Coordinates of C-alpha atoms in Angstrom, one line a residue:
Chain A
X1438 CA 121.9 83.8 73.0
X1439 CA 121.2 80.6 71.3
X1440 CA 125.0 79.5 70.9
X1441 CA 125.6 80.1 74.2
X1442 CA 123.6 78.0 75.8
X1443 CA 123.5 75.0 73.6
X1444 CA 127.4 75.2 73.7
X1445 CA 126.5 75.0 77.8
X1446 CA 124.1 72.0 77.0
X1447 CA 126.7 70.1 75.6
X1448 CA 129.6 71.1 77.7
X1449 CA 127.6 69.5 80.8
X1450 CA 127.1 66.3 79.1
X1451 CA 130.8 66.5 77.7
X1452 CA 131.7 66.8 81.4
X1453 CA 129.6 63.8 82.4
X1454 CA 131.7 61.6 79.9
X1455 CA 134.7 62.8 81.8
X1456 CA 133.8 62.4 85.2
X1457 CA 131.9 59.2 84.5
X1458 CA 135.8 58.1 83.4
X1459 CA 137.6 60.6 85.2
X1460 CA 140.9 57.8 83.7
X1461 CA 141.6 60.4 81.3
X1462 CA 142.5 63.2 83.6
X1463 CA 144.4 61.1 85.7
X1464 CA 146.3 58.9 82.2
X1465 CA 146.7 62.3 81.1
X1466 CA 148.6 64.0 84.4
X1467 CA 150.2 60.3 85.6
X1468 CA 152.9 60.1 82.2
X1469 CA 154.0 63.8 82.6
X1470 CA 154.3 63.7 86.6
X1471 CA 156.9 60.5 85.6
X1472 CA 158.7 62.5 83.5
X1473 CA 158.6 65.2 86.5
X1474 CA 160.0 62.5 88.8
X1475 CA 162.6 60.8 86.5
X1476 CA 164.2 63.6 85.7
X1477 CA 164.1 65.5 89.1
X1478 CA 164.9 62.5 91.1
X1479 CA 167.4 60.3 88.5
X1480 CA 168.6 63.0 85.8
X1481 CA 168.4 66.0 87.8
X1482 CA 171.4 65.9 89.8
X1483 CA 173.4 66.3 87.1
X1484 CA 171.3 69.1 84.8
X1485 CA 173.1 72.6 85.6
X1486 CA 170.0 75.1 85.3
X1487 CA 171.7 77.4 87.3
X1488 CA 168.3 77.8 88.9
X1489 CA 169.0 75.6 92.3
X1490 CA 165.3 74.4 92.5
X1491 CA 164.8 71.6 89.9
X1492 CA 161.3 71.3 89.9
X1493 CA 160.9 75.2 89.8
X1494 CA 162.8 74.5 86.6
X1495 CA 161.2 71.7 84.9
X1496 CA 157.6 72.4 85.6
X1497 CA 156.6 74.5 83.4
X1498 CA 157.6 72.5 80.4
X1499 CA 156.0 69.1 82.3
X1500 CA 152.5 71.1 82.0
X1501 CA 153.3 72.0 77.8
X1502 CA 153.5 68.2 77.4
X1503 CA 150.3 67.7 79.8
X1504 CA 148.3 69.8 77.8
X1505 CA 150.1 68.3 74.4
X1506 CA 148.8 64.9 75.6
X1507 CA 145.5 65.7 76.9
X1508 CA 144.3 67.3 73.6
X1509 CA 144.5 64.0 71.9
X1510 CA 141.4 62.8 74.0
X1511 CA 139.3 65.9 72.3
X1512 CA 140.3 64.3 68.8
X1513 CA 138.8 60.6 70.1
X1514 CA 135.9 62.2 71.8
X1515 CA 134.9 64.6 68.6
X1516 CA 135.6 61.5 66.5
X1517 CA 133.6 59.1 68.0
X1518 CA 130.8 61.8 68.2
X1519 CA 131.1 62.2 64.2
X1520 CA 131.4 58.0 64.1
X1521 CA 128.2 57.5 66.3
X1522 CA 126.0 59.7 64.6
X1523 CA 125.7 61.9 67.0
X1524 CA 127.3 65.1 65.3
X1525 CA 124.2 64.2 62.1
X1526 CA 121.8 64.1 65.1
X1527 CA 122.7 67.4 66.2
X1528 CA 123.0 69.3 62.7
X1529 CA 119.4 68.0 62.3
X1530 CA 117.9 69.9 65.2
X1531 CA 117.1 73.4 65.3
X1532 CA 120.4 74.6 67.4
X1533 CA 123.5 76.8 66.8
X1534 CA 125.7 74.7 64.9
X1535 CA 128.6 75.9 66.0
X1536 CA 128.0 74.9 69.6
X1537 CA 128.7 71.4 68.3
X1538 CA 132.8 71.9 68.4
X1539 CA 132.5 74.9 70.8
X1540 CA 131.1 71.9 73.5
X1541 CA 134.3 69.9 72.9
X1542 CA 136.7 72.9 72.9
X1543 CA 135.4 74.0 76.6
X1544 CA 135.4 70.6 77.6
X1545 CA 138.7 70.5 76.6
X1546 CA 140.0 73.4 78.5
X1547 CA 138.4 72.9 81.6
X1548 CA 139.7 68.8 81.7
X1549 CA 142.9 70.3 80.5
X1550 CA 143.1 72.6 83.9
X1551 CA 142.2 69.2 85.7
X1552 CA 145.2 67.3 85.3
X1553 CA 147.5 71.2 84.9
X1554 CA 146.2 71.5 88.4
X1555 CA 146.5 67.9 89.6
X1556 CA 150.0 67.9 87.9
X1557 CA 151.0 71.7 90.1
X1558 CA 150.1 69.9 93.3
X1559 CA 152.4 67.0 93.1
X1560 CA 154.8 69.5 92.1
X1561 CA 154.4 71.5 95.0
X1562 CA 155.1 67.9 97.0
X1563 CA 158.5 67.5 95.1
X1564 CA 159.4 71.1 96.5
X1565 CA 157.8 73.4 93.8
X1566 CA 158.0 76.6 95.3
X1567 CA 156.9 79.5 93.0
X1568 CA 157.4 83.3 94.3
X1569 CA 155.2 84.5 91.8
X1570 CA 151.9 87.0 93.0
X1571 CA 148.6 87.0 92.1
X1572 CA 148.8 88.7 88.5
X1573 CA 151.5 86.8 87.8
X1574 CA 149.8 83.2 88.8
X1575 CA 146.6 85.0 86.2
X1576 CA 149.7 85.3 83.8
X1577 CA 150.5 81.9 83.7
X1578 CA 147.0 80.6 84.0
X1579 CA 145.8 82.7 81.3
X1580 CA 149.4 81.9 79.0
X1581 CA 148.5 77.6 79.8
X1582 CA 144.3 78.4 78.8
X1583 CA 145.6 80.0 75.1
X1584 CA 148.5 77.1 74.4
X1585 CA 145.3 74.8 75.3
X1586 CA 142.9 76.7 73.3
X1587 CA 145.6 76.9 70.3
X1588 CA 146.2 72.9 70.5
X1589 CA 142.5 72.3 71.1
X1590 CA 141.9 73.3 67.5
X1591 CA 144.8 71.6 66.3
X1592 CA 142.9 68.6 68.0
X1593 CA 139.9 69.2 66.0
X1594 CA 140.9 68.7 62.5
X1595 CA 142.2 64.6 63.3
X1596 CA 139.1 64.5 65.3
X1597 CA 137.1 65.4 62.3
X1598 CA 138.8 63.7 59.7
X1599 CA 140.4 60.4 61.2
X1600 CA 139.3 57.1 60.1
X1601 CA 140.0 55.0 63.2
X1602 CA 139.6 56.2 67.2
X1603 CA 144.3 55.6 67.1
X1604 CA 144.5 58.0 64.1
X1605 CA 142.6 60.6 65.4
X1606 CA 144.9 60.0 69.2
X1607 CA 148.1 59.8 67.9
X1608 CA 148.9 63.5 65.5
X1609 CA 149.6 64.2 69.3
X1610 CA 152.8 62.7 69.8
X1611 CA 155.1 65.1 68.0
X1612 CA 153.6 67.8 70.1
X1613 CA 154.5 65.5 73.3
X1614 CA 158.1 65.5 72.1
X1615 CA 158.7 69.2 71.1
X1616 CA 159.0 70.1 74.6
X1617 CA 161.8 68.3 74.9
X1618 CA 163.7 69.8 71.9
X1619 CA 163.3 73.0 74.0
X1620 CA 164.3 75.1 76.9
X1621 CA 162.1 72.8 79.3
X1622 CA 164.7 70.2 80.7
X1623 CA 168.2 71.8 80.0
X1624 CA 168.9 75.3 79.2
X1625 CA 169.4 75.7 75.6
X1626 CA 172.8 76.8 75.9
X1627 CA 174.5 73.2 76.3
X1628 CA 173.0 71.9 72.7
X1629 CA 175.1 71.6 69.7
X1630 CA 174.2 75.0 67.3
X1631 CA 172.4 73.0 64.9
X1632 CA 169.8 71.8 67.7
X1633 CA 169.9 75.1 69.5
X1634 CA 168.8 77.5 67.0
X1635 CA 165.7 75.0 66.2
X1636 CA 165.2 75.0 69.9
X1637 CA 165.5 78.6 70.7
X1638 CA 162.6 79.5 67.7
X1639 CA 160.2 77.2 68.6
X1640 CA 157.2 78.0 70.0
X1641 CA 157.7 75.8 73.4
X1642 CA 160.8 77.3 74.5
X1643 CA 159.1 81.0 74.1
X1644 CA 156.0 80.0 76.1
X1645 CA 157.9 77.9 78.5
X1646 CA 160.5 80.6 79.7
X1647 CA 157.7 82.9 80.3
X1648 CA 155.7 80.8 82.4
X1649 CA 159.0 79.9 84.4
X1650 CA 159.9 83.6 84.9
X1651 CA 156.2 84.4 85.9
X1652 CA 156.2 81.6 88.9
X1653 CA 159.4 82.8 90.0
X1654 CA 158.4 86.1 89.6
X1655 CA 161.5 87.4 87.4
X1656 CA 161.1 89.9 84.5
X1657 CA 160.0 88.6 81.4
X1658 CA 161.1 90.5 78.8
X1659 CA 159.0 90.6 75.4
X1660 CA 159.4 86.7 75.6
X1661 CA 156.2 87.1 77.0
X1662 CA 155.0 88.7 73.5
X1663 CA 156.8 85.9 71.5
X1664 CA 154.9 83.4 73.7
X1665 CA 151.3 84.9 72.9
X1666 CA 152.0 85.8 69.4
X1667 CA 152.7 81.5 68.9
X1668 CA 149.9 80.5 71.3
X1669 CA 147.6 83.4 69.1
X1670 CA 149.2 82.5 65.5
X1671 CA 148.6 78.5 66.4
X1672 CA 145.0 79.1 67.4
X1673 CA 144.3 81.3 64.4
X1674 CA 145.7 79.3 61.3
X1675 CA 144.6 76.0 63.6
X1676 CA 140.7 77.2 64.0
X1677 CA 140.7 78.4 60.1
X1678 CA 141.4 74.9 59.0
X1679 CA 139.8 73.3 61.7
X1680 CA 136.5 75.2 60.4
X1681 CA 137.1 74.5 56.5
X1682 CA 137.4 71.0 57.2
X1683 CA 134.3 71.1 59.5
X1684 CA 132.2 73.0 56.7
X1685 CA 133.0 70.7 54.3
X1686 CA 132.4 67.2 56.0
X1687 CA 129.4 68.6 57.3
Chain B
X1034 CA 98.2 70.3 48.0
X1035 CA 97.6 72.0 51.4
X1036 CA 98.4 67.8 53.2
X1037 CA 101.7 67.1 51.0
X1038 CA 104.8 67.4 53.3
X1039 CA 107.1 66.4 51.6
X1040 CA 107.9 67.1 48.3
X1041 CA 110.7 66.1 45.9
X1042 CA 111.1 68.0 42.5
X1043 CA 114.2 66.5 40.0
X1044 CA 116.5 65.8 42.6
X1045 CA 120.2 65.5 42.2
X1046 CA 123.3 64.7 43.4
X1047 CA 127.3 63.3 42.9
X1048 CA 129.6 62.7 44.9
X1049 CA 133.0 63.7 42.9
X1050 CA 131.5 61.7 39.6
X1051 CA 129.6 58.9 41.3
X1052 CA 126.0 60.3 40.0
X1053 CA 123.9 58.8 43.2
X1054 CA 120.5 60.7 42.8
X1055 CA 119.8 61.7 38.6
X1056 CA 116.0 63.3 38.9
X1057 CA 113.9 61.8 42.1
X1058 CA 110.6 62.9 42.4
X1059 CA 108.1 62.0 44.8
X1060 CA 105.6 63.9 47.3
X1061 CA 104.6 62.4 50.8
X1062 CA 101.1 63.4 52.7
X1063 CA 100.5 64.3 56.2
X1064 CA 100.7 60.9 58.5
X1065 CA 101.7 58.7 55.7
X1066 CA 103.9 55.9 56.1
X1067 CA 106.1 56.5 52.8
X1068 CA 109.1 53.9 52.5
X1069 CA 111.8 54.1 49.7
X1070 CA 113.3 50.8 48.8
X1071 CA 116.4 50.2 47.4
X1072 CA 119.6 48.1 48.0
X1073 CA 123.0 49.5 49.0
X1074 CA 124.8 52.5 47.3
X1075 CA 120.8 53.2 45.5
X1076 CA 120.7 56.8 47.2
X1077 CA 118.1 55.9 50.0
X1078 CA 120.5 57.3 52.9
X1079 CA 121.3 61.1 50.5
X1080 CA 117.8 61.8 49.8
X1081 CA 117.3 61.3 54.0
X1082 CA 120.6 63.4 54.5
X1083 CA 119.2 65.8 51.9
X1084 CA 115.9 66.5 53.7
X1085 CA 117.3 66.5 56.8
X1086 CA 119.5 69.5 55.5
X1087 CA 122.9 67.3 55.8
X1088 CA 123.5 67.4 52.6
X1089 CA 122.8 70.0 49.6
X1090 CA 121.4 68.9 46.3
X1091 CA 123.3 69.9 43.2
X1092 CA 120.1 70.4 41.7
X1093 CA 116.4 70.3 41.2
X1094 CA 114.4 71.4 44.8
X1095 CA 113.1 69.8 48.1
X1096 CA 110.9 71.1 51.1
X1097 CA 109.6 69.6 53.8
X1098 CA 106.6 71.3 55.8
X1099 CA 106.4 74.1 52.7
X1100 CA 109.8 75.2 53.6
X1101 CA 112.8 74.7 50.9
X1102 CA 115.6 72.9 52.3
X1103 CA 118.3 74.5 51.0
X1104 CA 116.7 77.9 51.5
X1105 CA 115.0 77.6 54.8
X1106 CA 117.1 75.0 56.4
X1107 CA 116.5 76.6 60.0
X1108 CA 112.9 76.2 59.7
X1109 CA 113.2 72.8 58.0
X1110 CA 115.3 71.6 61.3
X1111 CA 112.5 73.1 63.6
X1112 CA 109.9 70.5 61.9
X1113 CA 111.9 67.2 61.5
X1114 CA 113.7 65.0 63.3
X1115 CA 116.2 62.2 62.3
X1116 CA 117.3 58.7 63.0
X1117 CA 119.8 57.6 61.5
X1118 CA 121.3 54.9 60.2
X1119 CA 123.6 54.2 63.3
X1120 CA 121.8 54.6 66.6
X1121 CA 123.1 57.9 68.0
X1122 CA 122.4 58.0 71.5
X1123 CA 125.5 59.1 73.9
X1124 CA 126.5 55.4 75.8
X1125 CA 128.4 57.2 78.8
X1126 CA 124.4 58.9 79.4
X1127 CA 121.3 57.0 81.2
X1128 CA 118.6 57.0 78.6
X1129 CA 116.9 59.4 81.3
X1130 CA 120.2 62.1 80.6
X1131 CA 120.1 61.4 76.9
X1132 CA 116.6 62.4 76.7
X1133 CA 116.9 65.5 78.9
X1134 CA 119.4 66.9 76.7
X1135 CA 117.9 66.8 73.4
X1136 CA 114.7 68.3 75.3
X1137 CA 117.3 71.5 76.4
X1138 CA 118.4 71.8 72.9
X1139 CA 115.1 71.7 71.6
X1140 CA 113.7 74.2 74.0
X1141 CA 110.9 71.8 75.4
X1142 CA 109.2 73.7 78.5
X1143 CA 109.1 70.8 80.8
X1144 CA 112.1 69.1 80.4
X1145 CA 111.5 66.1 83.2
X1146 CA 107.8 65.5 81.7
X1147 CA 109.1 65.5 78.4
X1148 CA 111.8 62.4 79.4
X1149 CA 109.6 60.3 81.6
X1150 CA 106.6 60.4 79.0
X1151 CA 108.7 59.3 76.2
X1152 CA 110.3 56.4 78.1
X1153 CA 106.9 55.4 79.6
X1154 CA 105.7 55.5 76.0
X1155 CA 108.7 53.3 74.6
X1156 CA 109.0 50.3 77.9
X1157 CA 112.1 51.9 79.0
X1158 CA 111.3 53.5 82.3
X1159 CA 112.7 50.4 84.4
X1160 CA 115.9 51.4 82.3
X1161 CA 116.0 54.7 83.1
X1162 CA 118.4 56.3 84.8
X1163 CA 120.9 53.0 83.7
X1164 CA 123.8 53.5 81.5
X1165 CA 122.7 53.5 77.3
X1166 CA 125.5 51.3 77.1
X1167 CA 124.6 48.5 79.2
X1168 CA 121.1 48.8 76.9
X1169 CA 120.6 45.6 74.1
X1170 CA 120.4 47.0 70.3
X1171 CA 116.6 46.8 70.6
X1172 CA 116.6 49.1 73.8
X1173 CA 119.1 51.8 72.2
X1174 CA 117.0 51.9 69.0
X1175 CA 113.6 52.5 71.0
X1176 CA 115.8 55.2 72.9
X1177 CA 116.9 56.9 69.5
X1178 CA 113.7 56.8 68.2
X1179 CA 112.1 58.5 71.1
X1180 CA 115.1 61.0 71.3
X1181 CA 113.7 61.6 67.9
X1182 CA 109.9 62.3 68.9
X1183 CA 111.2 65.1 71.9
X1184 CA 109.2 68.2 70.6
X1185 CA 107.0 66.2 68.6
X1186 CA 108.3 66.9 65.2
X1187 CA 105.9 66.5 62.2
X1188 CA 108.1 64.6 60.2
X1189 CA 110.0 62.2 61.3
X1190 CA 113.0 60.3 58.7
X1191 CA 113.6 56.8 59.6
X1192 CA 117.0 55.6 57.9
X1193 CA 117.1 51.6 57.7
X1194 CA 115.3 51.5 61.4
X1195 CA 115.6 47.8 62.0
X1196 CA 118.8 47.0 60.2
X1197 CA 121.4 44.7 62.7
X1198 CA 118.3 44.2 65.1
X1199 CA 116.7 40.7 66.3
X1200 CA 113.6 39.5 64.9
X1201 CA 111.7 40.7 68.1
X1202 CA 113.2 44.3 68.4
X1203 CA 112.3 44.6 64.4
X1204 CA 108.9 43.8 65.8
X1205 CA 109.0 46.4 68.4
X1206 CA 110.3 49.0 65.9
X1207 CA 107.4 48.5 63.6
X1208 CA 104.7 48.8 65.9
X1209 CA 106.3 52.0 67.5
X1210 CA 106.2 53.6 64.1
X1211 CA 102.7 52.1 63.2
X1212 CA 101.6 54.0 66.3
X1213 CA 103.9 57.2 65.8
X1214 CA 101.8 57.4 62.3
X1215 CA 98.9 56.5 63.7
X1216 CA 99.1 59.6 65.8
X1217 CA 99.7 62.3 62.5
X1218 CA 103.3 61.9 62.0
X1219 CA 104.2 61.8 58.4
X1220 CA 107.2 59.1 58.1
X1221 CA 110.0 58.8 55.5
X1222 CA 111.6 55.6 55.9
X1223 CA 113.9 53.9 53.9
X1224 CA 114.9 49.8 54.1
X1225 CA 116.2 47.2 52.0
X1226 CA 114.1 44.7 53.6
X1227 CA 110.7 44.0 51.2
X1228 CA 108.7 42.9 53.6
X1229 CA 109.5 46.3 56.1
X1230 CA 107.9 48.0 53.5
X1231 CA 105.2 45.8 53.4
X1232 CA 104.4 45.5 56.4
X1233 CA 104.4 49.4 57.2
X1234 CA 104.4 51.4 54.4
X1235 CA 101.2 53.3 53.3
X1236 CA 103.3 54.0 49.7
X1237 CA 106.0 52.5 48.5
X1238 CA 108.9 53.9 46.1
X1239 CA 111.3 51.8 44.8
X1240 CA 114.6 53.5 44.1
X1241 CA 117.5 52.0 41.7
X1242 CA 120.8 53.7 40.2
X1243 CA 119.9 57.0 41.3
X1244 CA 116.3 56.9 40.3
X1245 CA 112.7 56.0 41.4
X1246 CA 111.7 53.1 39.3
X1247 CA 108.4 52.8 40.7
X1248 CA 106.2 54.2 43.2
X1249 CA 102.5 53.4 44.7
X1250 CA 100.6 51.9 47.5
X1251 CA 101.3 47.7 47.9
X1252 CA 98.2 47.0 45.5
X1253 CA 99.0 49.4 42.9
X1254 CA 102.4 48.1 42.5
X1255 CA 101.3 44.2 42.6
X1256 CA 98.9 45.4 39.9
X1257 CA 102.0 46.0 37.6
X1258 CA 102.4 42.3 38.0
X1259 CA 100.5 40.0 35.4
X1260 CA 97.3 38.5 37.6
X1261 CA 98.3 36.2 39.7
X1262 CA 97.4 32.7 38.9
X1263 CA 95.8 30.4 41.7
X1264 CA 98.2 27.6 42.7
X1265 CA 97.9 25.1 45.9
X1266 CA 101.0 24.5 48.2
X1267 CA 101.8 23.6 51.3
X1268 CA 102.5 26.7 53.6
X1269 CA 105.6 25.9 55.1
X1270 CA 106.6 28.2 58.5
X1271 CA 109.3 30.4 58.0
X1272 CA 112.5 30.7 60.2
X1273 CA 111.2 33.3 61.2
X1274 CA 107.6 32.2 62.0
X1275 CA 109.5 29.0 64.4
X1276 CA 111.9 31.9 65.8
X1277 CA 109.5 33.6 67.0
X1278 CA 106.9 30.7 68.2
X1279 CA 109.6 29.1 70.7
X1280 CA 111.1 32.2 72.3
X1281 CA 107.4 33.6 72.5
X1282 CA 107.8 36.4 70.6
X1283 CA 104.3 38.1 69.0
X1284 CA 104.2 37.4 65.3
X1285 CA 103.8 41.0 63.4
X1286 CA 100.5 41.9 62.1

């Protein structure tokens, strides 16, 4: 298949850009392991979880805003691809056009699971200490790879229409924040109604308590259908646009 | 008919109600050098983008190789190759990396042969397996150019090849695309500098508000000009000419 293996053409030299500046796995896994730290070490003492482990607690929602923040550097790399000429380059040669974005996406996911990973093992230093088995750990890896894939195509649409390298970063901060207008650093319970009902339907708080009750191996209840049905929904109506836009630039 | 390449029937196109091609017509032989000249905003970069299948044509037809461009786009693509207007070669790459690639997407059998033949060819083995962005403007566009020739396209569009480059690279480019036609590749390039069309171009078109104004070889069109009358003056160098002379550069032609 022709798609497939131009998309694996440019996934390789995708992955030489990142580990010839591996910076942006580590700037991408450094901010949210200093959230991890401030709040276990200075807030935590006094967050009542009612889950004794802190960092049992929190992690989940650390590796949402991860992700959240890493997906901004697929919306700089596609834009300066589209910006250099390089995107016109490619739709001039005789390959799958598609393979163009589906490059980027992968190479999102996988430096995505870079700093996720990078991010788990300082965790585990703080005391992370998840009981959760081996279909459960797929669970949550597989739950992490769809909130990626969803945001990924979120990323695309700045990366193909910004005018500047900052606009096509920065539609990411929001994302960054909406973790924590969720159940990620205090349980939802303690907000004022107003707050809590805007917490308790959004999609971070869903995808969040799944992940949390997969590493500590508790039930999950169909939260872990609310969670996919976001992460799937997100992807969808985010890949639809994402593809309109990239038809009609190009 | 069986040598014309390219050929462009009543072409046009607007962007929302800027009108910036009304009727273009023009055909370009096998291994002619075929430059369109035209200042900014004259529709010199969407005809490229139109034959290069970037762009479709609200009307009138193109093909390239005998294949229609908005029909055939696939098989267009397979005979082409573009440079354009912004050298796009990948800076984190060596030039060695950026030309492996495009011979993997391209399909080229031998993938190392293809790379070290084409920087051998364009002065750049030295500069190999060094980072494209530690290349000067001259190096990156002899790079994109021969990123351009992996596969050997027959055609091969040239948008504004020299423009931001030194007096020498300019020189460099040239000859490169002297030799490229010189070899059988047919070349559509487009420039708003006169004497780059002068100095390369086989035929010349000269394209204004969305139309081709004139078109021949460098004689034909001088002959438009009433005959030239014989004066004597003193043929001061150019800037150019004294540029050149101190840093040792080789004078074109």
């Amino acid at each position: 298949m022709k798609v497939i293996r131009d998309t694996g053409i440019l996934f390789t030299r995708s992955m030489y850009h990142i580990f010839r500046s591996p910076d942006t796995i580590l700037t991408v896994a450094i901010t949210p392991v200093a959230i991890m730290l401030l709040f276990v070490y200075v807030f935590g003492g006094a967050i009542q979880t009612g889950e004794g482990n802190y960092v049992n607690y929190l992690l989940p929602g650390i590796l949402l805003i991860a992700i959240a923040s890493g997906i901004s550097y697929t919306a700089v790399r596609l834009f300066s691809d589209v910006q250099t000429g390089f995107f016109q380059r490619m739709h001039s040669m005789p390959i799958a056009r598609s393979s163009v974005l589906w490059g980027h996406v992968l190479t999102s996911l996988f430096s995505n699971a870079l700093s996720v990973t990078l991010i788990v093992l300082v965790a585990f230093l703080m005391g992370f200490r998840p009981a959760a088995g081996v279909l459960q750990w797929l669970a949550v890896v597989g739950i992490l790879a769809l909130f990626t894939l969803a945001l990924t195509w979120v990323a695309v649409i700045p990366g193909l229409c910004a005018k500047t390298a900052e606009g096509a970063g920065v539609f990411s901060y929001p994302l960054i924040f909406l973790p924590f207008i969720s159940s990620a650093f205090v349980p939802t319970a303690s907000m004022p109604t107003a707050v809590r009902i805007f917490a308790e339907h959004q999609p971070v708080t869903s995808i969040v308590d799944t992940v949390r009750s997969l590493l500590l191996s508790q039930p999950v209840g169909n939260g872990i259908w609310v969670a996919l049905a976001w992460c799937l929904g997100i992807a969808a109506v985010a890949y639809f646009f994402a593809m309109r836009v990239y038809r009609r630039f190009f | 008919m069986t040598d014309t390449v390219i050929d462009v029937e009543a072409l046009c196109k607007s962007f929302k109600t800027t009108k910036v091609l009304s009727g273009v017509d023009f055909q370009v032989q096998r291994g002619e050098i075929f430059a369109l000249l035209g200042s900014n905003g004259a529709g010199k970069t969407t005809t490229i983008k139109i034959l290069s299948t970037l762009l479709q044509p609200d009307s009138g037809s193109a093909s390239v190789c005998g294949f229609d461009v908005v029909r055939d786009p696939k098989k267009v693509r397979e005979c082409i190759s573009l440079t354009g207007q912004f050298t796009a070669v990948d800076g984190l790459l060596t030039g060695r990396e950026n030309l492996r690639m495009i011979a993997r997407l391209r399909g080229v059998m031998d993938v190392n042969r293809t790379a070290d033949t084409l920087l051998a060819r364009f002065g750049l083995t030295t500069a190999a397996n060094r980072r494209v962005n530690t290349y000067s403007g001259g190096m990156a566009r002899r790079l994109d150019i021969a990123m351009s020739l992996v596969g050997t396209p027959a055609v091969l569009f040239l948008d504004e090849p020299t423009t931001g480059l030194d007096p020498e690279a300019r020189l460099e480019v040239w000859q490169t695309v002297r030799d490229l036609a010189g070899g059988g590749t047919t070349i559509l390039l487009t420039t708003q500098h006169l004497e780059e069309a002068e100095q390369l171009a086989d035929k010349i078109a000269i394209l204004h508000g969305g139309q081709l104004i004139a078109e021949g070889t460098l004689s034909e069109l001088k002959k438009l000009f009433p005959p030239a009358k014989v004066e004597y003056i003193e043929k001061q160098p150019s800037l150019e000419e004294i540029f050149l002379a101190i840093v040792g550069g080789k004078v074109g032609k």
